[in-house]
Coordinates of C-alpha atoms in Angstrom, one line a residue:
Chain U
X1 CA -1.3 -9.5 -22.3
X2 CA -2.3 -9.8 -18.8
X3 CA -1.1 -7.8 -16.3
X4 CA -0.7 -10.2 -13.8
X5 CA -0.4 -13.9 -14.4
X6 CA -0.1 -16.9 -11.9
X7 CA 0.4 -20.7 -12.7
X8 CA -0.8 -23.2 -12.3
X9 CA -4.1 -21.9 -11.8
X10 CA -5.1 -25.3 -10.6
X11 CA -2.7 -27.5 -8.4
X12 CA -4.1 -30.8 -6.7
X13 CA -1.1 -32.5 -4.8
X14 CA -0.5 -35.0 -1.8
X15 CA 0.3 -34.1 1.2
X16 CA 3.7 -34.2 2.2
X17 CA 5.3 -32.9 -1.2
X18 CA 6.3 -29.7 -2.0
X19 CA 5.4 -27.2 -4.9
X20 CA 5.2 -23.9 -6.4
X21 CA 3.2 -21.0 -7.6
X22 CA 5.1 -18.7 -9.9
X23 CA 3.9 -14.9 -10.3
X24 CA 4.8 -12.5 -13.1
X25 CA 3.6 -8.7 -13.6
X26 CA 4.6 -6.7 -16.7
X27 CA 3.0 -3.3 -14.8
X28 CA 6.5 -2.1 -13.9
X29 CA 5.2 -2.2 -10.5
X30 CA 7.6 -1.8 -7.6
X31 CA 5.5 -3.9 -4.9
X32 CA 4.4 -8.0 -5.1
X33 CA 2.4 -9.8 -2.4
X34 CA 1.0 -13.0 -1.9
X35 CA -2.6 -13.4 -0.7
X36 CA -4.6 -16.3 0.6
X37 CA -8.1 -16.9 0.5
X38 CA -9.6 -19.6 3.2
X39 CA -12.1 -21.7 3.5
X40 CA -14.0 -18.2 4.9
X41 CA -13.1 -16.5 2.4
X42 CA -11.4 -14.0 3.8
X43 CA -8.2 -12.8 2.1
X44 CA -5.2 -12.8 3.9
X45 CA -1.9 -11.0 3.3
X46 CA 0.9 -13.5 3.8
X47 CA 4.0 -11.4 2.5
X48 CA 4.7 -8.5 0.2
X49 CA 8.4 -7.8 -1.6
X50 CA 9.3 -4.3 -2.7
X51 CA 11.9 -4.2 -5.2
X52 CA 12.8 -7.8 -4.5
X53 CA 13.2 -7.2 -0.7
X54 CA 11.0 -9.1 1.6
X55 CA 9.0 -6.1 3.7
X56 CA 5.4 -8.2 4.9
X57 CA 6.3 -11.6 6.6
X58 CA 3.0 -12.7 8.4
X59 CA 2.5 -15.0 10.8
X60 CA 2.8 -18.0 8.1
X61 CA 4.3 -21.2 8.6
X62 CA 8.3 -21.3 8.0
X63 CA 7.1 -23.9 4.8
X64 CA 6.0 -21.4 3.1
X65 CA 9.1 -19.7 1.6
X66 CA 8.5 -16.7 -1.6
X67 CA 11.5 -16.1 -3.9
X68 CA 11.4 -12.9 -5.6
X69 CA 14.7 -13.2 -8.6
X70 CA 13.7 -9.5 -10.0
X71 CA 10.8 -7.1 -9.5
X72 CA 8.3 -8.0 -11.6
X73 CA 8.6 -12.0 -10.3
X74 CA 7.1 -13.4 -6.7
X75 CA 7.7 -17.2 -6.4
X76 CA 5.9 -19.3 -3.7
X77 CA 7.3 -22.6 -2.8
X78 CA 5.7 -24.3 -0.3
X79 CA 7.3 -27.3 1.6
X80 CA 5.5 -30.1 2.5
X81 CA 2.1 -29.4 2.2
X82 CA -0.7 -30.3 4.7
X83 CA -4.3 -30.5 4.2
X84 CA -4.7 -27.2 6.1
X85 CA -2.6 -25.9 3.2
X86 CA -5.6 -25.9 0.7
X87 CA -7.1 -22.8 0.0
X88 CA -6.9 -20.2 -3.4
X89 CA -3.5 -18.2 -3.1
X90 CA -3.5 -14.6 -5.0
X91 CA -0.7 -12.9 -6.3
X92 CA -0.7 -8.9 -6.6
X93 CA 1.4 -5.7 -7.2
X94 CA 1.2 -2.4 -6.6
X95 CA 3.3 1.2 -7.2
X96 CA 4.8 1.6 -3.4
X97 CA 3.4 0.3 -0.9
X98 CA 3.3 3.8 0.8
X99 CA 2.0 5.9 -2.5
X100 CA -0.8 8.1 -1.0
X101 CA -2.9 7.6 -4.5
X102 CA -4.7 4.9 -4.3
X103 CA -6.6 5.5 -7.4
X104 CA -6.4 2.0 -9.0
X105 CA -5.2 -0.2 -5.8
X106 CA -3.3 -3.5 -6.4
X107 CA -3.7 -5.4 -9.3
X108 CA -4.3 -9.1 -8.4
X109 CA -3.6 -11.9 -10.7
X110 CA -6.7 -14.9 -11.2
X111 CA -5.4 -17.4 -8.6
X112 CA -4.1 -20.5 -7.5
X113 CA -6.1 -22.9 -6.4
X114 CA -4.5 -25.1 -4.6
X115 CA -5.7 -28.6 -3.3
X116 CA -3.9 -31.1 -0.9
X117 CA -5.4 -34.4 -0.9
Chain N
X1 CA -9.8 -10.8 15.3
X2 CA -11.1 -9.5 12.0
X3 CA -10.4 -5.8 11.6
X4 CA -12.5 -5.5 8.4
X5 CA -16.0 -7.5 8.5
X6 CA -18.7 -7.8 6.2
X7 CA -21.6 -9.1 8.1
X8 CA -23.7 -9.7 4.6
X9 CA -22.4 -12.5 2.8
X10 CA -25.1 -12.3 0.1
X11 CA -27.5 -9.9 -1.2
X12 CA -30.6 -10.1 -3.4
X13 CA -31.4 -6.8 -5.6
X14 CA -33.6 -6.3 -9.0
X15 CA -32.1 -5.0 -11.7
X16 CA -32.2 -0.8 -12.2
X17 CA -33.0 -0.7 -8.2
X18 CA -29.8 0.4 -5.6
X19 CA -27.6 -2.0 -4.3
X20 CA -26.4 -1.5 -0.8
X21 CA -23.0 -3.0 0.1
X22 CA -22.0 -2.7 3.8
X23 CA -18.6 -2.8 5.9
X24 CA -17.7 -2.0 9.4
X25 CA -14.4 -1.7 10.8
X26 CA -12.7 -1.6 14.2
X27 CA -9.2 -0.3 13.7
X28 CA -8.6 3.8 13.7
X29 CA -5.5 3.6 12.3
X30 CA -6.7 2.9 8.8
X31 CA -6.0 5.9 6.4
X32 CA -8.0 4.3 2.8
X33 CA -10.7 2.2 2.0
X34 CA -11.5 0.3 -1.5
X35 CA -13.9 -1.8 -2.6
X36 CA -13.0 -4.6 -5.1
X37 CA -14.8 -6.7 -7.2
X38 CA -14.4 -10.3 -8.1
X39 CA -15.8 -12.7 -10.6
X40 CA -15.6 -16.3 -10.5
X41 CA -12.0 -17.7 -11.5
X42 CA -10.8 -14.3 -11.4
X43 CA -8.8 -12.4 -9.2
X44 CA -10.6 -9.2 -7.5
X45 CA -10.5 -6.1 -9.4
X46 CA -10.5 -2.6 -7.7
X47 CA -13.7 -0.7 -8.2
X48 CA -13.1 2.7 -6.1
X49 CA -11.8 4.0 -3.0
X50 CA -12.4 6.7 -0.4
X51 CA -9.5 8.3 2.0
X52 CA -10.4 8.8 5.8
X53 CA -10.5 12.4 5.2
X54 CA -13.4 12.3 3.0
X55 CA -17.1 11.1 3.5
X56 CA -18.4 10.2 -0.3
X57 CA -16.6 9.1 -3.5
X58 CA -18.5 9.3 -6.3
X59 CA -17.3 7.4 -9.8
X60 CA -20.2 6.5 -12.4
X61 CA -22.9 4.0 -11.0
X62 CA -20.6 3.9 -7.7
X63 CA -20.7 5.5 -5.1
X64 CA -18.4 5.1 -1.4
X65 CA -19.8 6.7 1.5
X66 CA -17.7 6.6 4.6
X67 CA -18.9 7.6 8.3
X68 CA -15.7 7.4 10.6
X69 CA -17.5 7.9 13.9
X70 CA -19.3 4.6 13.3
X71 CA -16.8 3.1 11.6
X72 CA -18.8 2.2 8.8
X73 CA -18.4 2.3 5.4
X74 CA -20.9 1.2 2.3
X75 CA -21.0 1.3 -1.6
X76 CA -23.9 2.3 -3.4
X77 CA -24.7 1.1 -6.9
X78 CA -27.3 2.7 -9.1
X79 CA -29.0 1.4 -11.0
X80 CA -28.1 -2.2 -10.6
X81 CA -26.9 -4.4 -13.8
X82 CA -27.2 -8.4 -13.7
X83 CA -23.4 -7.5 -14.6
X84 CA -22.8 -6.0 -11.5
X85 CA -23.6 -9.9 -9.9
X86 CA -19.9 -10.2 -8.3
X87 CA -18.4 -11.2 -5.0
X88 CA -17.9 -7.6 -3.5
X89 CA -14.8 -6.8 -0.9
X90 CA -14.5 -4.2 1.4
X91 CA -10.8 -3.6 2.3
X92 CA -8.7 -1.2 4.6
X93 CA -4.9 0.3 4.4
X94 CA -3.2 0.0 7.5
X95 CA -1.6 3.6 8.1
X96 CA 1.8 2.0 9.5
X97 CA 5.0 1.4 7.9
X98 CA 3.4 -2.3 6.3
X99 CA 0.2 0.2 4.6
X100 CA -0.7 -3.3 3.7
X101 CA -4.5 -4.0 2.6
X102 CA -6.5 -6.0 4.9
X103 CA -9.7 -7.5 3.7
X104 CA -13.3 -8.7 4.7
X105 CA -14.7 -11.5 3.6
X106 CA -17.0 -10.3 0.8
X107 CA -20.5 -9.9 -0.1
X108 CA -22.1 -11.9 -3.1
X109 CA -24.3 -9.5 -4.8
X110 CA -26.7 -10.7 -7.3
X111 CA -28.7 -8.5 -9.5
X112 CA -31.6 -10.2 -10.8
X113 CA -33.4 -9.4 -14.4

């Protein structure tokens, strides 16, 4: 039963089509982001949803569109893809974002590693 | 203009000595730290965190020491376990209205036998 699961895990696709990564958490969490991590490995918040409203948009390429249908959901659809596009993208959730105890932190899912060929 | 860094991208340690994890920040307005932990074809997985009003947080084997006038903070682990060999990241809450996490760009810690 894992907390939170992401598929595909693997995704190799040309570039020019579009796909997505779906996201599911059954921690009754309030909060859902999307992370990527580049070829530096750093990881980079790219939006977060709080009870299905969008409340982290980054600076991230219009493409790139999440769909959150309920709470425990995040969706990433991303339109035609470009080479730059390849990286591993990381789902998470969290209790709200602003809760002061941050005993446990987010709870990320195993990724998505995504390649564009 | 990386807010959190990690200047060590790997480290080296024998098993049952410390491990010393490292991680410097520049921005003041950051009111946590944590430290996650990540195995290979997993997603990270929070170890322990440390407020900006504190200077140590001690759980088990872990320990986060935090010196705000350097802008430093580091883990300790002791003893080191070959199970402890991980991809280590430093991260920061942003104390605005986002409190989003921003991350460095980790520390591969291997804990030899």
């Amino acid at each position: 039963d894992t907390a939170v699961s992401q598929t595909p895990k693997y995704l190799v696709t040309q570039m020019g089509n579009d796909k997505s990564i779906k996201c599911e958490q059954n921690l009754g969490h309030d909060t859902m982001y999307w992370y990527k991590q580049d070829s530096k490995k750093f990881l980079k918040i790219m939006f977060s949803y709080n009870n299905k409203e969008l409340i982290i948009n980054e600076t991230v390429p219009n493409r790139f569109s999440p769909k959150s249908p309920d709470k425990a959901h995040l969706n990433l659809h991303i339109n035609s893809l470009e080479l730059g596009d390849s990286a591993v993208y990381f789902c998470a959730s969290s209790p709200p974002a602003g809760t002061l105890l941050l005993g446990y932190g987010y709870t990320f899912g195993s990724g998505t590693r995504l390649t564009v060929v | 203009d990386q807010q959190v860094k990690q200047n060590s991208p790997s480290l080296s340690v024998q098993e049952g000595r410390i491990s010393i994890l490292n991680c410097d920040y520049t921005n003041s307005m950051f009111d946590y730290f944590l430290w996650y932990k990540k195995y290979p074809a997993e997603g990270p997985t929070f170890l322990i965190s440390i407020s900006s009003i504190k200077d140590k947080n001690e759980d088990g084997r872990f320990t986060v020491f935090l010196n705000k006038s350097a802008k430093h903070l580091s883990l300790h682990i002791v003893p080191s376990q070959p199970g402890d060999s991980a991809v280590y990241f430093c991260a920061a809450r942003l104390m605005d209205s986002s409190y989003k996490l921003i991350f460095g760009s980790g520390t591969r810690l291997l804990v030899r036998p």
